[in-house]
Each structure stands twice: as C-alpha cells, then as structure tokens.
Short mmCIF file of C-alpha atoms in Angstrom, two decimals:
data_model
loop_
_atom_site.label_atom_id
_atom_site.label_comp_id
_atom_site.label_asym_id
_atom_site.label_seq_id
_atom_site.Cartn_x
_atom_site.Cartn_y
_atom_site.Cartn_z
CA UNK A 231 -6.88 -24.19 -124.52
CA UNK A 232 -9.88 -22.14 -123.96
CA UNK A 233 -10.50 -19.58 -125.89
CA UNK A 234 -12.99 -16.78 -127.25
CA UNK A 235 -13.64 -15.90 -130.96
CA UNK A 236 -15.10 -12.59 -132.57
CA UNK A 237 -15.90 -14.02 -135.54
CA UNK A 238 -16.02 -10.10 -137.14
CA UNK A 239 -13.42 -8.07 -137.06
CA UNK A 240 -15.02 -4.84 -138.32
CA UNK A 241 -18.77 -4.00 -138.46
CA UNK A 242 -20.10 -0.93 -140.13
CA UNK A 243 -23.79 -0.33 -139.65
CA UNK A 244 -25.97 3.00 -140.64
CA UNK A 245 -27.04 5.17 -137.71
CA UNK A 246 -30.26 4.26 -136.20
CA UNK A 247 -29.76 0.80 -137.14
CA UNK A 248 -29.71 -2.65 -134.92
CA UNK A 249 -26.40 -4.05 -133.79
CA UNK A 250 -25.53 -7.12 -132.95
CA UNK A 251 -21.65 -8.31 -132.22
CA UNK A 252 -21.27 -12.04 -132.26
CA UNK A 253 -18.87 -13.71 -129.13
CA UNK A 254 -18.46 -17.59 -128.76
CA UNK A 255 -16.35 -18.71 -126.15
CA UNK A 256 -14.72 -22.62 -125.89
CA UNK A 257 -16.03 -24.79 -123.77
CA UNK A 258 -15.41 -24.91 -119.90
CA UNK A 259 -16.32 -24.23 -116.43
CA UNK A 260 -18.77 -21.89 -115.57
CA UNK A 261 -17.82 -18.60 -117.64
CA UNK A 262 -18.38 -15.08 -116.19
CA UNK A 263 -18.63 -13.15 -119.23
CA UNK A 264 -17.87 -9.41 -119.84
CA UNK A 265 -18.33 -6.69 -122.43
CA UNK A 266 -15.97 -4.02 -122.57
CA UNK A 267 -15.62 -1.21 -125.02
CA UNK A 268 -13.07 1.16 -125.98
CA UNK A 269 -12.30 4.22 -127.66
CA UNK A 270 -9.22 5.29 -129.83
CA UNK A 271 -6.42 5.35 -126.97
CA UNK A 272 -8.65 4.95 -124.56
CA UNK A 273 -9.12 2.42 -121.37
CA UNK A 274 -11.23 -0.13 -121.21
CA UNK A 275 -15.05 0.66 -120.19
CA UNK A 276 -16.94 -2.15 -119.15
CA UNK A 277 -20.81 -2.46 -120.94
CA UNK A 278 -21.97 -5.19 -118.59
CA UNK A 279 -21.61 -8.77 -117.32
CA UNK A 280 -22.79 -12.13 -116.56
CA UNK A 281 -22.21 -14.11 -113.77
CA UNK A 282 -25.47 -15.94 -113.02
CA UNK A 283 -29.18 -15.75 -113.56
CA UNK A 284 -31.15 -14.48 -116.05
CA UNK A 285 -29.36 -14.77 -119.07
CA UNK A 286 -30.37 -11.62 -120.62
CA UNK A 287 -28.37 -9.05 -118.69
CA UNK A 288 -29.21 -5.25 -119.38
CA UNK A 289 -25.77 -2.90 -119.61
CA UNK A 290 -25.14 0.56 -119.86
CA UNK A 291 -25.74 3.14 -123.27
CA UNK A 292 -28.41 0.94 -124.29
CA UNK A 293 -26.84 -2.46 -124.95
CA UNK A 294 -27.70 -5.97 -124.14
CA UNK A 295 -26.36 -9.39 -123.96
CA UNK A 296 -27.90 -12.63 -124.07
CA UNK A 297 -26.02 -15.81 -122.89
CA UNK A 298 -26.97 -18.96 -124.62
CA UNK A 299 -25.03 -21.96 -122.75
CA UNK A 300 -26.06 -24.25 -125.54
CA UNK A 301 -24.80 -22.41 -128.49
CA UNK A 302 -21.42 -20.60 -125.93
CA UNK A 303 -22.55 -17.47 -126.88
CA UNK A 304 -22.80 -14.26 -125.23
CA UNK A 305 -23.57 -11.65 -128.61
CA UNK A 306 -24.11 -8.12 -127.53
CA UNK A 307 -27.03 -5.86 -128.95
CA UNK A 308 -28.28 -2.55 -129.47
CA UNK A 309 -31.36 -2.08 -130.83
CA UNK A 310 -30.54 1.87 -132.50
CA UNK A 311 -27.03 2.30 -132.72
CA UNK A 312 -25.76 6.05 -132.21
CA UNK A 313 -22.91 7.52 -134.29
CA UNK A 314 -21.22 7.64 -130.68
CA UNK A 315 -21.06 3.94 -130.27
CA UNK A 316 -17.81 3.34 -132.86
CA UNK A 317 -15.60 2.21 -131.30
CA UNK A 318 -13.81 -1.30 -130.07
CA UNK A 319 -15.51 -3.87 -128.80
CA UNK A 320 -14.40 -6.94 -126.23
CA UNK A 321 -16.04 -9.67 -125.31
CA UNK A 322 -14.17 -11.47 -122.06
CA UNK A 323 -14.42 -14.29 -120.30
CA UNK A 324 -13.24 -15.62 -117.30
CA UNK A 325 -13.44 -19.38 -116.14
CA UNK A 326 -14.09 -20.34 -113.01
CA UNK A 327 -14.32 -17.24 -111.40
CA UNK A 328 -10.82 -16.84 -110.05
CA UNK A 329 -9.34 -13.40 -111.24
CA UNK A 330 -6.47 -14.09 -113.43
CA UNK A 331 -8.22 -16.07 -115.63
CA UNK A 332 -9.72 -13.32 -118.46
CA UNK A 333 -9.45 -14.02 -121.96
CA UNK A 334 -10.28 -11.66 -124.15
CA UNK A 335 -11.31 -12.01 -127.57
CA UNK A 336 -9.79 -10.30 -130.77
CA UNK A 337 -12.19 -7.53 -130.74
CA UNK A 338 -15.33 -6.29 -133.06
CA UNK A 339 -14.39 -2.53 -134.51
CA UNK A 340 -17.80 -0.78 -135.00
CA UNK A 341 -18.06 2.09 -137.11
CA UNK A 342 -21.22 3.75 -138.44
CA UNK A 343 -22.10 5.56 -141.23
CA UNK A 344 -24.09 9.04 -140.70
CA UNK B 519 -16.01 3.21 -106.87
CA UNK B 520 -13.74 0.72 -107.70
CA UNK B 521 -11.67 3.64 -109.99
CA UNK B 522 -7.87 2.19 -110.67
CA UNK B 523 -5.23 5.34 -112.32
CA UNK B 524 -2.63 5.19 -114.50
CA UNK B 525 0.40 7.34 -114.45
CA UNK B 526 1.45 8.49 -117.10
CA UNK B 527 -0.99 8.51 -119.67
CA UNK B 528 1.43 8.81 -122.43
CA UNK B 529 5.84 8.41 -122.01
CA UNK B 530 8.26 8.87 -124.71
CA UNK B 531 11.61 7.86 -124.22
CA UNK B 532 14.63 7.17 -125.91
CA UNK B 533 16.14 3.23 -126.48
CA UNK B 534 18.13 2.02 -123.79
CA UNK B 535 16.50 3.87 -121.23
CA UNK B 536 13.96 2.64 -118.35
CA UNK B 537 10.87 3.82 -117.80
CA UNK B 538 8.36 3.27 -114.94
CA UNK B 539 4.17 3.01 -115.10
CA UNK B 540 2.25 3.26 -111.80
CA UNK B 541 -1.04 1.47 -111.57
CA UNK B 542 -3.26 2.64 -108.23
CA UNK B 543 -6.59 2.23 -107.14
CA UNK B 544 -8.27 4.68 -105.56
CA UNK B 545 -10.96 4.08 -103.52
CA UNK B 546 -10.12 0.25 -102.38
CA UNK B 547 -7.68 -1.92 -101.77
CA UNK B 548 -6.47 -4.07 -104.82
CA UNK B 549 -4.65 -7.44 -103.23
CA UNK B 550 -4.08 -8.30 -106.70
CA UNK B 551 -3.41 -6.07 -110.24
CA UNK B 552 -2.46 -7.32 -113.48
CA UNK B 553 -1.27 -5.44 -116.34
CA UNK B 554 -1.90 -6.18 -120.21
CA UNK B 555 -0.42 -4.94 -123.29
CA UNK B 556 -2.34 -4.42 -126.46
CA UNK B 557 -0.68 -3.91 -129.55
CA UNK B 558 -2.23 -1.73 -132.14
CA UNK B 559 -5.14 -3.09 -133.73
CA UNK B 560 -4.79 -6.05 -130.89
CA UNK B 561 -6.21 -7.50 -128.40
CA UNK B 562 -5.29 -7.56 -124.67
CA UNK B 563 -2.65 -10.01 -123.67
CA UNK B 564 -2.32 -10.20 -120.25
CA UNK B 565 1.37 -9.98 -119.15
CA UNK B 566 1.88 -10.63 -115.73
CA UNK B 567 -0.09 -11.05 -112.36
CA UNK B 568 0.88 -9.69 -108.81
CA UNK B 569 -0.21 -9.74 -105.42
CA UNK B 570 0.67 -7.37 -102.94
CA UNK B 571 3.47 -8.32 -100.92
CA UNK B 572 4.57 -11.36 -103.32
CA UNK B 573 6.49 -11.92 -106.02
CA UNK B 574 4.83 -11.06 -109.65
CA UNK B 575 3.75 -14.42 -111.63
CA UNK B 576 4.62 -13.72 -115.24
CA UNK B 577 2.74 -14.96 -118.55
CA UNK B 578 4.88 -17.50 -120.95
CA UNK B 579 7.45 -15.55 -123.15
CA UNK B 580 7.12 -12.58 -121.07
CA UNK B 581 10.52 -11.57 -119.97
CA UNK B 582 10.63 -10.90 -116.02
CA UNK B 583 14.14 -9.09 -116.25
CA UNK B 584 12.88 -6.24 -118.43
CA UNK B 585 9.41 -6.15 -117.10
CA UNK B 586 10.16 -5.41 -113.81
CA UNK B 587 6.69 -5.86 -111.47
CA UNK B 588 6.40 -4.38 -107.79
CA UNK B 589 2.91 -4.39 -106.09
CA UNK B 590 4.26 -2.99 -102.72
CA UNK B 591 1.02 -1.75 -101.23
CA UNK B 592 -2.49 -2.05 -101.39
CA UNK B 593 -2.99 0.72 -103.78
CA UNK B 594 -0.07 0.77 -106.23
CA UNK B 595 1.52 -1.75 -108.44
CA UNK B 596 4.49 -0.35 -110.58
CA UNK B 597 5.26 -1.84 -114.34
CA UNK B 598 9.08 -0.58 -115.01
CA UNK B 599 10.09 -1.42 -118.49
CA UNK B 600 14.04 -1.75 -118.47
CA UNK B 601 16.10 -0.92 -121.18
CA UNK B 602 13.04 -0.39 -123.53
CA UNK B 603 13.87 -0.58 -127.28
CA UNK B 604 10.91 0.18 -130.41
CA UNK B 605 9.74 -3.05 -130.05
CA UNK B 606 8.49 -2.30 -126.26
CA UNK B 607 6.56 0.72 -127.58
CA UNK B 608 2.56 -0.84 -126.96
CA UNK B 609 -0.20 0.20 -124.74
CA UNK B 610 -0.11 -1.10 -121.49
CA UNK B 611 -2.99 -1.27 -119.11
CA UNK B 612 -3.72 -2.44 -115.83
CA UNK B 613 -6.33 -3.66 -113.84
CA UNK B 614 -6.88 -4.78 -110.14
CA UNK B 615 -9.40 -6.79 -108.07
CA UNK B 616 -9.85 -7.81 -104.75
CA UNK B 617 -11.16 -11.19 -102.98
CA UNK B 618 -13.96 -12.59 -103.72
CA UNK B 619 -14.54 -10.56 -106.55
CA UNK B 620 -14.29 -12.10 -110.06
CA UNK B 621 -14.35 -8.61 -111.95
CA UNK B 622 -11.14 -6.71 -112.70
CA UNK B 623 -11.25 -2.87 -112.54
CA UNK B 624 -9.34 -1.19 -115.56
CA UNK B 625 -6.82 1.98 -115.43
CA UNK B 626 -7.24 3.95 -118.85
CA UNK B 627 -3.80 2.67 -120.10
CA UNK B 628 -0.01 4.48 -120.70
CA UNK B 629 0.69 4.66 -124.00
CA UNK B 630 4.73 4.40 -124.27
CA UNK B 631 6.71 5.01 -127.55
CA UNK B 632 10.39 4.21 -127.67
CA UNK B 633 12.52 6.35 -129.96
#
C-alpha cells in the first residue's frame, strides 16, 4: 500500500535556528506532493507543492522543499525558524494526480525554544 | 480564491443525538469534497468522498449509516453524524476540488464533542 512516513514525531529547535522536517513517501506513480501546516485547532494551511519541474519549490513564511525522486523524499526547510512556526506539520501526497488519492503522513510537531 | 467554510466551528451535543456539519466553498464550484477526521495527536484519515449529485463513496470501516454524506450542490456538502456517542467526538475537516485540479482546498475544521 503506498504510504508516507515522518520519521520524527516531535522536533524542538532554538529560535533562529535551521529546520529541516524529513518526508519519504513509498514508491509509485508520479507523486504530487504537499506541505501543509497547522495550528492547535486549527485548519489545514497549505506551505507549498510539487507537481512538476524544478524540484526545489519555494513556499510561503520562508520554507522550502526539495524533491529527490531517487531517495522519495520531499523534506521541508527553513533556514531561521521563528518562534511562530510551532506548530504541526504534514507532508501529503497524492498519486497519480486524481483527487481522492491524498495520503497524509503522521505529522512532524515543531516547537521552539525562545 | 479557492476559500472552502466550515459550519460550525465547534458543536457540543449530547449522546444519542444527531448533529449536522456543512462544508461550502465560496468562490467556486467544488464537483467533488471529501471530509477527514483527525483524532487528537493524529493524522488525517480521510473518511469519505462525494460528488455532487451522486452518491458518497465511503473509506473501509467507515460506517455509511451514521455518517450520513449529501453533496447536493455545487457549493455545499453536508457531514451529519447520527446518533453520535463519545467515541464520534474528533475533528472533522473537509476539503473540495474541482476538475482537472489535483489540489484539495481545506475548510478550517468543526471540532465536535459528544457528552
């Protein structure tokens, strides 16, 4: 069955510092793969996708996601993290681009330290 | 664009009782919506799909009788859980898309508590 993994379940990091949240994702068709994060009782906010292209796609507050086909990866970054940014993070995929078909993964809780 | 509401943000009811969740989208028109329920500390698990006009296709072990699923229009699908009990009480939250387009649009959720 396919499937996607965030290997961490909670990440702390110190204010200011890098971030990077790890998402592998089983192999399949072509995936379109999302970021989505969300606050305590909150929606779902989506960070940015990829469908197709360059694989370093640029998404909104300052993070970034690089998809590596070889390794099914799609690990989000931030390169200063802001005490504003804890929250829960998703990484989704969808295979074969017919809606329906979005997995999510576990999700990544960030929290950071002042 | 491409906003999608949830009504109501938060329900408490008592056991036994039904309650209903409207999904909408409000500035297109969402052919299909699916709703989700995360439990606390969960992931989304996506319970059911409909398309407007048809029937609602439902995940495995999700129990059509007493998630009742009506996407009637364009703009509004309706979740109504029936005869809730505690174990019902989750955060459900939809989403809708349209042809052609792979991404789903998210409503902020409902949370609903069952006494």
């Amino acid at each position: 069955a396919q499937s996607v993994t965030q290997p961490d379940i909670h990440i702390t990091v110190s204010e200011g510092a890098s971030l990077e949240l790890r998402c592998n994702y089983s192999y399949g068709a072509t995936p379109y793969l999302f970021w989505y994060v969300q606050s305590p009782g909150q929606g779902l906010q989506l960070l940015l996708k990829y469908f197709s292209g360059d694989t370093l796609v640029q998404g909104i507050k300052g993070f970034e996601a690089e998809f590596k086909r070889s390794q099914s990866s799609f690990n989000l970054r931030k390169p200063s993290v802001h005490w504003s940014d804890a929250a829960e993070y998703f990484c989704a995929v969808d295979w074969g681009g017919s809606q329906g078909n979005l997995i999510f993964g576990k999700g990544t809780k960030l929290s950071v330290k002042p | 664009g491409a906003v999608v509401s949830q009504h109501p943000s938060r329900v408490i009811c008592k056991s036994g009782t039904s309650v209903k969740i409207e999904c909408r989208s409000l500035d297109f028109q969402a052919t299909t919506m699916f709703w989700y329920r995360q439990f606390p500390k969960q992931s989304l698990m996506l319970m059911a799909t409909s398309n407007e006009g048809s029937k609602a296709t439902y995940e495995q072990g999700v129990e059509k009788d007493k998630f009742l699923i009506n996407h009637a229009s364009l703009t509004l699908s309706t979740l109504t859980v029936t005869s809730a009990h505690p174990e019902d009480s989750s955060f459900y939250i939809c989403s809708a898309g349209y042809p052609g387009f792979v991404e789903q649009f998210f409503g902020p959720g409902t949370r609903l508590t069952v006494l």
